[in-house]
Structure formats: structure tokens, C-alpha cells
């Protein structure tokens, strides 16, 4: 009578090593894991890249606006720095372009010019905010969906381990545990991708709100200045 | 894609790879179970582990094997196996009659007694002469004894008269046939009985020395005998999964077969969640079975072989 000894070396793979867990998993769970990993990489690429650029934009806009208010000659300032790749610069550009168009004619329709300038400024601000919050869309999607995708992988994996139990007629932990471990690993990756995405989404939307309000303030003040200029002209 | 996005993508990818590698390497994850030696297949030998005879067996096996091949089973094998005439010679007495024997009456008694002792107690016959003639441990003895005996026996038989010889051989053959025809099981028990019976007088002089020779056949016979005596007293508890329980008990036996001290429970194997509650009962029943079977009736000349017994109680024992 020979007694089969449980191969402990195979069970040693039941450690938490992501590679072994991934390699043991079912093809569906593998696809889920790979997709979630890509989502996580994408999320972090956005967090790092966009985080840097957003803070840079905020800093530069603040500086740009301060310098704009300090200058005496708006036209010269616009000639020098109006082409900068900044939301504030583009808002400024939109306002000045509209101003120049409206005041080109001999007879200036003041009310109409004010309306047009106001509209141009607000639409420029809206465009800039849209541009900035383009990335937030991805973060929001990952943050909302990744846990569900991970959960799907887990459910699938656990279904599979239950099938294994049924096939082997054996409910010992050695049969069940590896399947459940790899299944839960899918949820772990899902949360791993989703948590930073949700945090980043909240922080970035807050930051973009601040940028937007800053731009609005700048646009309003600039509109007030132009409106004043209109009366004088 | 802007430059910042590219940088971000690069950093994120690198960080993920690093994290993956770190988690996969062993310093973050719990240590793996590493086996120094590969797992081996274990085959469980029969339940009772008798004293190992490995070194002493080497001279012994040859005699039993020819006997077994022919049919008559056992231990004493060498003698009865070939031609039953040989064992008679073993006792030195026959030769002396041979020379004297011109008179017929003398002859006839000579062969007659010879066959009888042979089948009856092949085992004791061997040890007996041992101390007498060579005074050496018995292991070596059978060979010379046989050859020696053969030589004188033949001349004795042939000249004296064919009749007696033929009758003797016929009788022997009958005996031999009978013994060889019988089943192994019967044989062993037969031998057990005869051995235990005969040893009481015989073994006393050669107590210590004789125990040495215990071939595989004897061992299994002894094993079977122990099991046979334990079986009626062994009542396994009933319950879920109890079949898989195996309780191993070490017992020290006195020369008269009684248990010395308390049986020591070595371990219970095959414990699962469902039969865990039965383990204590299983062990108690095992000890109880030993106590009930207590004065074991085992051949005294093999005392050293069954002085320390390791008994395994499991489902098989009760079948």
C-alpha cells in the first residue's frame, strides 16, 4: 500500500508571490488581472504626469496674472507673453482678440462689444477647464470600475475552485485554497488600481476647480478692465 | 501626449515593475516552504514491526528458500524440504544404530522414530543438536549437520535392507506431502503451536542464543499470530472517518507473554477534522485490546523478537 505524499513543494507556490498567483490563474482571471494592471499603470502615469503639469500650470498662471496686473501697457505685455502655453494666457488672448475685433470699426457698439468680450472670456475659461479635466475622466472610470472588474475575476476564480472541489470530491484546504487565493488576487489588483485613482480623481478635481475659479476671477477682472476701457474710448 | 505624460507613464511603468518584482521576491512575501529533500513515496509495511534481523539474516535465508520453493513452508525448512530422511539424521542417534544394525528389528525402529520428530518439531530439532554438537550458535549448524547426516544415513539404509528404507521413505513422503499440501496459514499456525509447545522444554537450556535466527517467514508468522490473538479484543470506535485512524502502540512483553508496564501510545495517524473526537477513544480501545489479550501465547525461543512490539491498530486489524 503506497501512500501518496502531498507534494509540499507545489503547495509552496501558495505564497503571496504575485507572479506565481498570476501564472496559476485561469485565463479569464489572467485577462482581468492584466487589464487591471494596465489600468493601474495608466492611472499612475496620469497621477504623476498630470499632477506635475497641473501644479506647474497653477503656479505659472498665478505668476502670469500677477505680472499682468503689474504691467501698465497691456498691449505690450500681450505682444511679449500672450503666446505662452498657459490657460491664463489663452484667456487673455481670447479677450484681447475679441476686444480688437470689436473696436476695429469706427463706430463702436459698446453693449455689443461687452457681450462679445464676456462671452469670449467665459468660453475660453470653459475650454481651458475642459482641456484640464480631460484626464479626470480616465481616473474616474478606473476608480469606479476597477473594483468591479476585480470582483468579476474573483467570482470567476472562486467558481472555478468550487468546480475543482466537485471534480476532486475533496474539500480539503489544499484543493480550495490556491484557487481562492488567486481569485482574491484579482480583487486585490482591482483595489490596487482603484484606490489611487479615486484619491487622485478627488484631488485633481479639487485642483482643477481651483484653477477654474482662478481663471474665472482673472477673466472677470480682465473683463472689468476692458469694459472700463470701452467707456473711455 | 505631452512631455509630462510621457514622463509619468515611464515612472508609473517602472514603479509597477519594481513593485511586482519586490512582491515576487521572497523578502516581502512570507518565506516559502523549501524542502531540502524531495518527497518520497512511502509504502507502509505490515503492522507489527519485529526486531530487525537484517544483519543476521544473511546466513539464514538460503536454507528456508529451497524449502519454500518445494512447498513445505517453513522455518525449519532445510531439513524437511529435500528428502525427509535428512532430518532424522540430524539427531545424532540414528547413525549409531546404523553400524550395529545387522539385526533387522533394530533397524526398523530406527527409521520409524526418525520421520516422526521431523514433521512434528522441525524447529526444536535444530536448536537442540546445536548446543550439543558444535556448541556454536545455531545459524551455522544446519548445513554441516545435513551433509554429515546425509552421508551416514545413505550407507546405512542401502546396505541394511531396501524394505525398511522404502517404508521409511514412503512414510516420510506421506508426511512431506501432507505438510506441503497444507495451506500456508495452517502451516504457520501449526508451526506456532508446535513451536510453542516444543519450546517449553527445549528452549530452556538455550534461551538467549536461539532467538537470534528469525527469518522473514517466521517473522510474518509471528506477526500473524500476534494479530490473531489481538483481533478478538480489538473493537474500533465507530463514527465518521474512523477507518482512517491508525494508533501505534509500543508494548514491552515479559517472557510469559504478559505486558510489562503500561503500553505506550506512540501516535495516532490519519486524524482529520471529522474524526478528531474519536482519537482518544481509539487509543483507549487499542490499549484495552492489548490488556485483554495480555498473556500472549508466543514462541518463547523468539522472545527477543517479540519482547518489544510495535502494534498498529486500524481498520484492517478488525477485519
Coordinates of C-alpha atoms in Angstrom, one line a residue:
Chain A
X1 CA 0.0 0.0 0.0
X2 CA 1.6 3.2 -1.0
X3 CA 0.6 6.5 0.5
X4 CA 0.7 9.5 -1.8
X5 CA 2.5 12.2 -0.1
X6 CA 1.2 15.7 -0.7
X7 CA 3.8 17.5 -2.7
X8 CA 4.7 20.3 -0.4
X9 CA 6.9 22.0 -3.0
X10 CA 3.9 22.5 -5.2
X11 CA 2.0 24.0 -2.2
X12 CA 4.8 26.3 -1.6
X13 CA 3.5 28.2 -4.5
X14 CA 0.6 29.2 -2.3
X15 CA 2.6 32.0 -1.0
X16 CA 1.6 35.6 -1.9
X17 CA 4.0 36.0 -4.7
X18 CA 2.1 37.8 -7.5
X19 CA 3.9 36.1 -10.2
X20 CA 3.0 32.6 -9.1
X21 CA -0.5 33.7 -8.3
X22 CA -0.8 35.1 -11.8
X23 CA 0.7 32.1 -13.5
X24 CA -1.7 29.7 -11.7
X25 CA -4.7 31.6 -12.5
X26 CA -7.4 30.8 -15.1
X27 CA -7.2 32.5 -18.5
X28 CA -10.2 34.7 -17.7
X29 CA -8.7 35.8 -14.4
X30 CA -5.4 36.4 -16.1
X31 CA -7.0 38.7 -18.6
X32 CA -8.8 40.5 -15.8
X33 CA -5.5 40.8 -13.9
X34 CA -3.6 42.1 -16.9
X35 CA -6.3 44.6 -17.7
X36 CA -6.3 45.9 -14.2
X37 CA -2.6 46.1 -14.2
X38 CA -2.7 48.2 -17.3
X39 CA -5.3 50.4 -15.7
X40 CA -3.2 50.8 -12.7
X41 CA -0.2 51.8 -14.8
X42 CA -2.3 54.2 -16.8
X43 CA -3.7 55.7 -13.6
X44 CA -0.3 56.2 -12.1
X45 CA 1.0 57.7 -15.4
X46 CA -1.8 60.3 -15.2
X47 CA -1.3 60.9 -11.5
X48 CA 2.4 61.5 -11.9
X49 CA 2.4 63.3 -15.3
X50 CA -0.8 65.3 -14.8
X51 CA 0.0 66.1 -11.2
X52 CA 3.2 67.7 -12.2
X53 CA 1.8 69.6 -15.1
X54 CA -1.2 70.8 -13.1
X55 CA 0.8 72.2 -10.3
X56 CA 3.1 73.8 -12.8
X57 CA 0.1 75.3 -14.6
X58 CA -1.3 76.7 -11.4
X59 CA 2.0 78.2 -10.4
X60 CA 2.7 79.8 -13.8
X61 CA -0.9 81.1 -14.1
X62 CA -0.6 82.8 -10.8
X63 CA 2.7 84.3 -11.7
X64 CA 1.3 85.3 -15.2
X65 CA -1.7 87.1 -13.7
X66 CA 0.3 88.9 -11.1
X67 CA 2.7 90.2 -13.8
X68 CA -0.3 91.1 -16.0
X69 CA -1.8 93.3 -13.3
X70 CA 1.5 94.9 -12.6
X71 CA 2.1 96.0 -16.2
X72 CA 1.0 99.3 -17.4
X73 CA 0.8 98.6 -21.1
X74 CA -1.5 95.7 -21.8
X75 CA -0.8 95.6 -25.5
X76 CA 3.0 95.3 -25.0
X77 CA 2.6 92.7 -22.3
X78 CA 0.3 90.8 -24.7
X79 CA 2.9 91.0 -27.5
X80 CA 5.6 89.7 -25.2
X81 CA 3.8 86.9 -23.4
X82 CA 0.4 86.4 -25.0
X83 CA 1.5 83.3 -26.9
X84 CA 2.6 81.3 -23.8
X85 CA 1.1 77.9 -23.4
X86 CA -1.0 78.8 -20.3
X87 CA -4.7 78.9 -19.7
X88 CA -4.5 82.4 -18.4
X89 CA -2.6 83.5 -21.5
X90 CA -5.1 81.9 -23.7
X91 CA -8.0 83.5 -21.8
X92 CA -6.1 86.8 -22.2
X93 CA -5.6 86.2 -25.8
X94 CA -9.3 85.4 -26.3
X95 CA -10.3 88.6 -24.6
X96 CA -7.9 90.8 -26.4
X97 CA -8.7 89.3 -29.8
X98 CA -12.4 90.0 -29.2
X99 CA -11.6 93.5 -28.0
X100 CA -9.6 94.3 -31.1
X101 CA -12.2 92.9 -33.4
X102 CA -15.0 94.9 -31.7
X103 CA -13.1 98.2 -31.6
X104 CA -11.8 97.9 -35.1
X105 CA -14.9 99.7 -36.6
X106 CA -15.3 103.5 -36.5
X107 CA -18.4 103.3 -34.5
X108 CA -18.2 101.0 -31.5
X109 CA -21.3 99.3 -30.3
X110 CA -20.3 99.3 -26.6
X111 CA -23.1 97.0 -25.3
X112 CA -22.4 94.5 -28.1
X113 CA -18.7 94.6 -27.5
X114 CA -19.1 94.0 -23.8
X115 CA -21.4 91.0 -24.5
X116 CA -19.0 89.6 -27.0
X117 CA -16.0 90.0 -24.8
X118 CA -17.7 88.5 -21.9
X119 CA -18.8 85.5 -23.9
X120 CA -15.4 85.1 -25.4
X121 CA -13.7 85.1 -22.0
X122 CA -16.1 82.7 -20.4
X123 CA -15.9 80.3 -23.3
X124 CA -12.1 80.5 -23.2
X125 CA -12.2 79.7 -19.5
X126 CA -14.6 76.8 -20.2
X127 CA -12.4 75.5 -22.9
X128 CA -9.3 75.5 -20.7
X129 CA -11.2 73.7 -17.9
X130 CA -12.4 71.1 -20.3
X131 CA -8.8 70.6 -21.5
X132 CA -7.6 70.2 -18.0
X133 CA -10.3 67.9 -16.8
X134 CA -9.9 65.6 -19.8
X135 CA -7.7 63.3 -17.9
X136 CA -10.0 63.1 -14.9
X137 CA -12.4 61.1 -17.0
X138 CA -10.0 58.2 -17.0
X139 CA -9.3 58.4 -13.3
X140 CA -13.0 58.4 -12.6
X141 CA -13.6 55.4 -14.8
X142 CA -10.8 53.4 -13.3
X143 CA -11.7 54.3 -9.8
X144 CA -15.3 53.3 -10.3
X145 CA -14.9 50.2 -12.5
X146 CA -11.7 48.5 -11.4
X147 CA -13.2 47.1 -8.1
X148 CA -16.0 45.6 -10.1
X149 CA -13.6 44.1 -12.7
X150 CA -11.5 42.7 -9.9
X151 CA -14.6 41.3 -8.3
X152 CA -15.6 39.6 -11.5
X153 CA -12.2 38.0 -11.6
X154 CA -12.7 36.8 -8.0
X155 CA -16.1 35.4 -8.6
X156 CA -14.9 33.6 -11.7
X157 CA -11.9 32.2 -9.8
X158 CA -13.9 31.0 -6.9
X159 CA -16.4 29.4 -9.2
X160 CA -13.5 27.6 -10.7
X161 CA -12.2 26.4 -7.4
X162 CA -15.7 25.1 -6.5
X163 CA -15.7 23.2 -9.7
X164 CA -12.3 21.8 -8.7
X165 CA -13.8 20.7 -5.3
X166 CA -16.6 19.0 -7.1
X167 CA -14.3 17.3 -9.6
X168 CA -11.9 16.0 -6.9
X169 CA -14.6 15.2 -4.4
X170 CA -12.3 16.7 -1.9
X171 CA -12.9 19.8 0.1
X172 CA -9.6 19.9 1.8
X173 CA -7.9 23.3 2.1
X174 CA -5.2 22.2 -0.2
X175 CA -7.6 21.9 -3.0
X176 CA -9.6 25.0 -2.4
X177 CA -7.0 27.5 -1.1
X178 CA -4.9 28.1 -4.2
X179 CA -7.9 28.8 -6.4
X180 CA -9.4 31.2 -3.9
X181 CA -6.0 32.9 -3.3
X182 CA -5.6 33.6 -7.0
X183 CA -9.2 34.7 -7.3
X184 CA -8.8 37.1 -4.4
X185 CA -5.7 38.4 -6.0
X186 CA -7.8 39.7 -8.8
X187 CA -9.8 41.8 -6.4
X188 CA -6.6 42.9 -4.8
X189 CA -5.3 44.2 -8.1
X190 CA -8.6 45.9 -8.8
X191 CA -8.5 47.7 -5.5
X192 CA -4.8 48.5 -6.0
X193 CA -5.7 50.3 -9.2
X194 CA -8.9 51.8 -8.0
X195 CA -7.8 53.4 -4.7
X196 CA -5.1 55.7 -6.1
X197 CA -7.4 56.5 -9.0
X198 CA -10.2 57.6 -6.7
X199 CA -7.9 59.6 -4.4
X200 CA -6.2 61.3 -7.5
X201 CA -9.6 62.0 -9.0
X202 CA -10.8 63.8 -5.9
X203 CA -7.5 65.8 -5.5
X204 CA -7.3 66.7 -9.2
X205 CA -10.9 67.7 -9.5
X206 CA -10.4 69.9 -6.5
X207 CA -7.3 71.4 -8.0
X208 CA -9.0 71.9 -11.3
X209 CA -11.8 73.7 -9.6
X210 CA -9.3 76.0 -8.0
X211 CA -7.7 76.6 -11.4
X212 CA -11.1 77.3 -12.9
X213 CA -12.1 79.7 -10.2
X214 CA -8.8 81.4 -10.6
X215 CA -9.3 81.7 -14.3
X216 CA -12.8 83.0 -13.8
X217 CA -11.5 85.6 -11.4
X218 CA -8.9 86.6 -13.9
X219 CA -11.4 86.7 -16.7
X220 CA -13.9 88.8 -14.7
X221 CA -11.2 91.3 -13.6
X222 CA -10.0 91.5 -17.2
X223 CA -13.5 92.0 -18.4
X224 CA -14.0 94.8 -15.9
X225 CA -10.8 96.4 -17.2
X226 CA -11.9 96.1 -20.8
X227 CA -15.3 97.3 -20.0
X228 CA -13.8 100.3 -18.4
X229 CA -11.6 100.9 -21.4
X230 CA -14.7 100.7 -23.6
X231 CA -16.3 103.6 -21.9
X232 CA -13.2 105.7 -22.3
X233 CA -12.7 105.0 -26.0
Chain B
X1 CA 0.8 63.3 -25.4
X2 CA 2.8 65.9 -23.6
X3 CA 6.2 65.5 -22.1
X4 CA 4.8 65.3 -18.6
X5 CA 2.5 62.5 -19.6
X6 CA 5.4 60.6 -21.1
X7 CA 7.5 61.0 -18.0
X8 CA 4.5 60.0 -15.9
X9 CA 4.0 56.9 -18.0
X10 CA 7.6 55.9 -17.7
X11 CA 7.7 56.4 -14.0
X12 CA 4.5 54.6 -13.4
X13 CA 5.6 51.6 -15.6
X14 CA 8.9 51.4 -13.9
X15 CA 7.4 51.6 -10.4
X16 CA 4.9 48.9 -11.2
X17 CA 7.6 46.6 -12.5
X18 CA 9.6 47.3 -9.4
X19 CA 6.7 46.6 -7.1
X20 CA 5.9 43.4 -8.9
X21 CA 9.4 42.2 -8.6
X22 CA 9.6 43.2 -5.0
X23 CA 6.4 41.3 -4.1
X24 CA 7.5 38.3 -6.2
X25 CA 10.8 38.1 -4.5
X26 CA 10.9 36.5 -1.1
X27 CA 11.8 39.3 1.1
X28 CA 8.4 40.9 1.1
X29 CA 6.3 37.8 0.9
X30 CA 6.4 35.2 3.6
X31 CA 9.1 32.6 3.3
X32 CA 8.3 29.7 1.1
X33 CA 8.4 26.2 2.4
X34 CA 11.5 24.8 0.9
X35 CA 12.1 21.1 1.1
X36 CA 15.7 20.0 1.3
X37 CA 14.8 16.5 0.2
X38 CA 12.3 15.5 -2.4
X39 CA 9.2 13.9 -1.1
X40 CA 9.4 10.2 -1.3
X41 CA 6.8 7.6 -1.8
X42 CA 6.3 5.6 1.4
X43 CA 5.0 2.1 1.4
X44 CA 3.6 1.0 4.7
X45 CA 4.8 -2.4 5.7
X46 CA 2.8 -4.8 7.7
X47 CA 1.6 -3.7 11.0
X48 CA 3.9 -5.3 13.5
X49 CA 7.5 -4.3 13.5
X50 CA 9.5 -7.0 14.9
X51 CA 13.1 -6.7 15.9
X52 CA 15.2 -6.1 12.8
X53 CA 17.0 -9.2 11.7
X54 CA 18.8 -7.6 8.8
X55 CA 22.4 -8.5 9.7
X56 CA 21.7 -11.9 11.0
X57 CA 19.5 -12.9 8.1
X58 CA 22.2 -13.2 5.6
X59 CA 23.4 -16.7 6.6
X60 CA 19.9 -17.9 7.3
X61 CA 17.9 -17.3 4.1
X62 CA 19.4 -19.9 1.9
X63 CA 18.0 -22.8 4.0
X64 CA 14.4 -21.6 4.1
X65 CA 14.2 -20.8 0.4
X66 CA 14.7 -24.2 -1.0
X67 CA 12.1 -25.5 1.4
X68 CA 9.7 -22.8 0.4
X69 CA 10.1 -23.5 -3.3
X70 CA 9.2 -27.1 -2.9
X71 CA 6.2 -26.4 -0.8
X72 CA 6.7 -27.2 2.8
X73 CA 6.7 -23.9 4.2
X74 CA 8.9 -23.0 6.7
X75 CA 11.4 -22.1 9.0
X76 CA 12.9 -25.4 9.8
X77 CA 12.7 -25.8 6.1
X78 CA 16.1 -27.1 5.2
X79 CA 15.6 -30.3 6.9
X80 CA 12.2 -31.4 5.8
X81 CA 12.5 -29.9 2.4
X82 CA 14.8 -32.1 0.4
X83 CA 14.2 -35.6 1.5
X84 CA 12.6 -36.1 4.7
X85 CA 15.2 -38.6 5.5
X86 CA 17.7 -36.0 6.3
X87 CA 16.3 -34.5 9.4
X88 CA 16.3 -37.8 11.1
X89 CA 19.9 -38.0 10.7
X90 CA 20.2 -34.7 12.4
X91 CA 19.7 -36.2 15.7
X92 CA 23.0 -38.0 16.0
X93 CA 21.4 -41.1 17.4
X94 CA 20.4 -42.8 14.2
X95 CA 24.0 -43.2 12.9
X96 CA 25.0 -45.2 15.9
X97 CA 22.2 -47.7 15.3
X98 CA 23.3 -47.9 11.7
X99 CA 26.6 -49.6 12.2
X100 CA 25.2 -52.0 14.8
X101 CA 22.2 -52.8 12.8
X102 CA 22.7 -56.1 11.0
X103 CA 19.7 -57.4 13.1
X104 CA 16.5 -56.2 11.4
X105 CA 14.5 -55.4 14.4
X106 CA 17.0 -52.8 15.4
X107 CA 16.8 -51.3 12.0
X108 CA 13.2 -50.9 11.8
X109 CA 12.7 -48.9 15.0
X110 CA 15.5 -46.6 13.8
X111 CA 13.7 -45.3 10.7
X112 CA 10.4 -45.1 12.4
X113 CA 11.2 -42.7 15.1
X114 CA 13.0 -40.6 12.6
X115 CA 10.1 -39.5 10.5
X116 CA 8.1 -38.6 13.4
X117 CA 10.2 -36.0 15.0
X118 CA 10.8 -34.5 11.7
X119 CA 7.5 -33.0 10.8
X120 CA 6.5 -32.6 14.3
X121 CA 9.1 -30.3 15.5
X122 CA 11.5 -29.4 12.9
X123 CA 12.3 -26.2 14.7
X124 CA 13.3 -27.5 18.0
X125 CA 15.2 -30.3 16.4
X126 CA 17.6 -27.8 15.0
X127 CA 18.4 -25.9 18.1
X128 CA 18.8 -29.0 20.2
X129 CA 21.7 -30.5 18.5
X130 CA 23.2 -27.2 18.2
X131 CA 24.4 -26.8 21.8
X132 CA 25.3 -30.5 21.9
X133 CA 27.4 -31.0 18.9
X134 CA 29.1 -27.8 17.9
X135 CA 28.2 -25.7 20.9
X136 CA 28.2 -22.8 18.5
X137 CA 25.2 -20.6 17.7
X138 CA 22.8 -22.4 15.6
X139 CA 23.0 -20.4 12.5
X140 CA 25.9 -22.2 11.1
X141 CA 24.9 -25.6 12.1
X142 CA 22.2 -26.7 9.7
X143 CA 24.5 -27.1 6.8
X144 CA 27.1 -29.3 8.2
X145 CA 24.6 -31.2 10.1
X146 CA 22.7 -32.0 7.0
X147 CA 25.7 -33.0 4.9
X148 CA 27.1 -35.1 7.7
X149 CA 23.8 -36.7 8.3
X150 CA 23.3 -37.4 4.7
X151 CA 26.5 -39.4 4.3
X152 CA 25.9 -41.8 7.1
X153 CA 22.3 -42.2 6.5
X154 CA 22.6 -43.4 3.0
X155 CA 25.1 -46.1 3.5
X156 CA 23.1 -47.2 6.5
X157 CA 19.9 -47.5 4.5
X158 CA 21.2 -49.1 1.4
X159 CA 23.1 -52.0 2.8
X160 CA 20.8 -52.8 5.6
X161 CA 17.6 -53.5 3.6
X162 CA 15.6 -51.9 0.9
X163 CA 12.4 -52.7 2.7
X164 CA 12.9 -50.6 5.7
X165 CA 14.3 -47.8 3.7
X166 CA 11.4 -47.9 1.3
X167 CA 8.9 -48.0 4.1
X168 CA 10.6 -45.2 5.8
X169 CA 10.8 -43.1 2.7
X170 CA 7.2 -43.8 1.9
X171 CA 6.1 -42.7 5.3
X172 CA 8.3 -39.7 5.0
X173 CA 6.8 -38.8 1.7
X174 CA 3.4 -39.1 3.1
X175 CA 4.3 -36.7 5.8
X176 CA 6.1 -34.4 3.4
X177 CA 3.2 -34.4 1.0
X178 CA 0.8 -33.6 3.7
X179 CA 2.8 -30.8 5.1
X180 CA 3.5 -29.4 1.7
X181 CA -0.1 -29.7 0.6
X182 CA -1.5 -27.8 3.5
X183 CA -2.0 -24.1 3.2
X184 CA 0.5 -21.6 4.4
X185 CA -1.8 -20.3 7.0
X186 CA -2.4 -23.6 8.6
X187 CA 1.2 -24.3 8.5
X188 CA 2.2 -21.2 10.3
X189 CA -0.3 -21.8 13.0
X190 CA 0.7 -25.4 13.1
X191 CA 4.2 -24.4 13.5
X192 CA 3.3 -21.8 16.0
X193 CA 1.6 -24.3 18.1
X194 CA 4.3 -26.9 17.8
X195 CA 7.0 -24.4 18.4
X196 CA 5.4 -23.0 21.5
X197 CA 4.7 -26.5 22.7
X198 CA 8.0 -27.9 22.0
X199 CA 10.0 -24.9 23.1
X200 CA 8.9 -25.0 26.6
X201 CA 11.2 -27.9 27.3
X202 CA 13.6 -27.4 24.6
X203 CA 14.3 -23.8 24.7
X204 CA 15.1 -23.5 28.3
X205 CA 18.7 -24.5 28.0
X206 CA 19.3 -22.3 25.0
X207 CA 17.1 -19.4 25.9
X208 CA 19.1 -16.4 24.9
X209 CA 21.0 -17.8 21.9
X210 CA 18.2 -19.4 20.0
X211 CA 16.2 -16.2 19.5
X212 CA 18.6 -14.9 17.0
X213 CA 17.5 -16.7 13.9
X214 CA 14.2 -15.4 12.7
X215 CA 13.7 -15.5 9.0
X216 CA 11.2 -13.5 7.1
X217 CA 8.8 -16.3 7.1
X218 CA 9.0 -16.7 10.9
X219 CA 8.6 -13.0 11.2
X220 CA 5.4 -12.9 9.2
X221 CA 4.1 -16.0 11.0
X222 CA 4.8 -14.3 14.3
X223 CA 3.2 -11.2 13.1
X224 CA 0.1 -13.1 12.0
X225 CA 0.0 -14.9 15.3
X226 CA 0.1 -11.6 17.3
X227 CA -2.7 -10.2 15.1
X228 CA -4.7 -13.3 15.5
X229 CA -4.5 -13.0 19.3
X230 CA -5.3 -9.3 19.3
X231 CA -8.1 -9.4 16.9
X232 CA -10.9 -10.7 19.1
X233 CA -10.2 -8.0 21.7
X234 CA -9.9 -5.1 19.3
X235 CA -13.1 -3.1 18.9
X236 CA -12.6 0.1 16.9
X237 CA -14.9 3.0 17.8
X238 CA -17.5 3.8 15.2
X239 CA -18.1 7.2 13.7
X240 CA -17.3 9.4 10.7
X241 CA -13.9 8.8 9.1
X242 CA -12.8 6.5 11.9
X243 CA -11.5 4.0 9.3
X244 CA -8.6 6.2 8.6
X245 CA -7.3 6.3 12.2
X246 CA -4.2 4.2 13.0
X247 CA -3.0 4.1 16.5
X248 CA 0.6 2.8 17.0
X249 CA 1.4 1.4 20.5
X250 CA 4.6 0.2 21.8
X251 CA 4.4 -2.7 24.2
X252 CA 7.0 -4.5 26.2
X253 CA 6.2 -8.1 26.9
X254 CA 7.6 -10.3 29.6
X255 CA 8.8 -13.8 28.8
X256 CA 5.5 -15.3 29.8
X257 CA 3.7 -13.1 27.3
X258 CA 2.3 -10.7 29.8
X259 CA 2.5 -6.9 29.4
X260 CA 5.3 -5.2 31.3
X261 CA 4.3 -1.7 32.4
X262 CA 1.8 0.3 30.5
X263 CA 1.5 0.2 26.8
X264 CA 2.9 3.4 25.3
X265 CA 0.9 5.1 22.7
X266 CA 3.3 6.4 20.1
X267 CA 0.9 8.2 17.8
X268 CA -2.4 8.2 16.1
X269 CA -2.2 8.7 12.3
X270 CA -4.9 9.7 9.9
X271 CA -6.5 12.3 12.1
X272 CA -8.9 14.5 10.3
X273 CA -11.3 17.2 11.4
X274 CA -14.2 14.8 11.4
X275 CA -12.7 12.0 13.4
X276 CA -10.7 14.1 15.9
X277 CA -13.1 13.4 18.6
X278 CA -12.6 9.7 18.3
X279 CA -8.9 9.7 18.7
X280 CA -8.9 9.3 22.4
X281 CA -11.4 6.5 22.3
X282 CA -9.4 4.8 19.6
X283 CA -6.2 4.9 21.7
X284 CA -8.1 3.7 24.8
X285 CA -9.5 0.8 22.8
X286 CA -6.1 -0.1 21.5
X287 CA -4.6 -0.2 25.0
X288 CA -7.7 -2.2 26.2
X289 CA -7.2 -4.7 23.4
X290 CA -3.6 -5.3 24.4
X291 CA -4.6 -5.7 28.1
X292 CA -7.4 -8.1 27.3
X293 CA -5.2 -10.2 25.0
X294 CA -2.5 -9.9 27.6
X295 CA -0.8 -13.1 28.2
X296 CA 0.3 -13.5 24.6
X297 CA 1.0 -17.0 23.6
X298 CA 4.1 -16.7 21.5
X299 CA 7.1 -19.0 21.0
X300 CA 9.5 -18.4 23.8
X301 CA 12.6 -19.1 21.8
X302 CA 11.9 -15.9 19.8
X303 CA 11.4 -13.9 22.9
X304 CA 13.9 -11.3 21.8
X305 CA 11.9 -10.8 18.7
X306 CA 8.7 -10.1 20.5
X307 CA 9.9 -8.6 23.6
X308 CA 9.4 -5.1 22.3
X309 CA 6.4 -4.9 19.9
X310 CA 5.1 -2.0 18.0
X311 CA 1.5 -2.7 17.3
X312 CA -0.7 -0.8 14.9
X313 CA -4.4 -0.7 15.4
X314 CA -6.5 0.2 12.5
X315 CA -9.5 -0.9 10.5
X316 CA -7.6 -3.8 8.9
X317 CA -7.0 -5.4 12.2
X318 CA -10.7 -5.7 12.9
X319 CA -11.4 -7.3 9.5

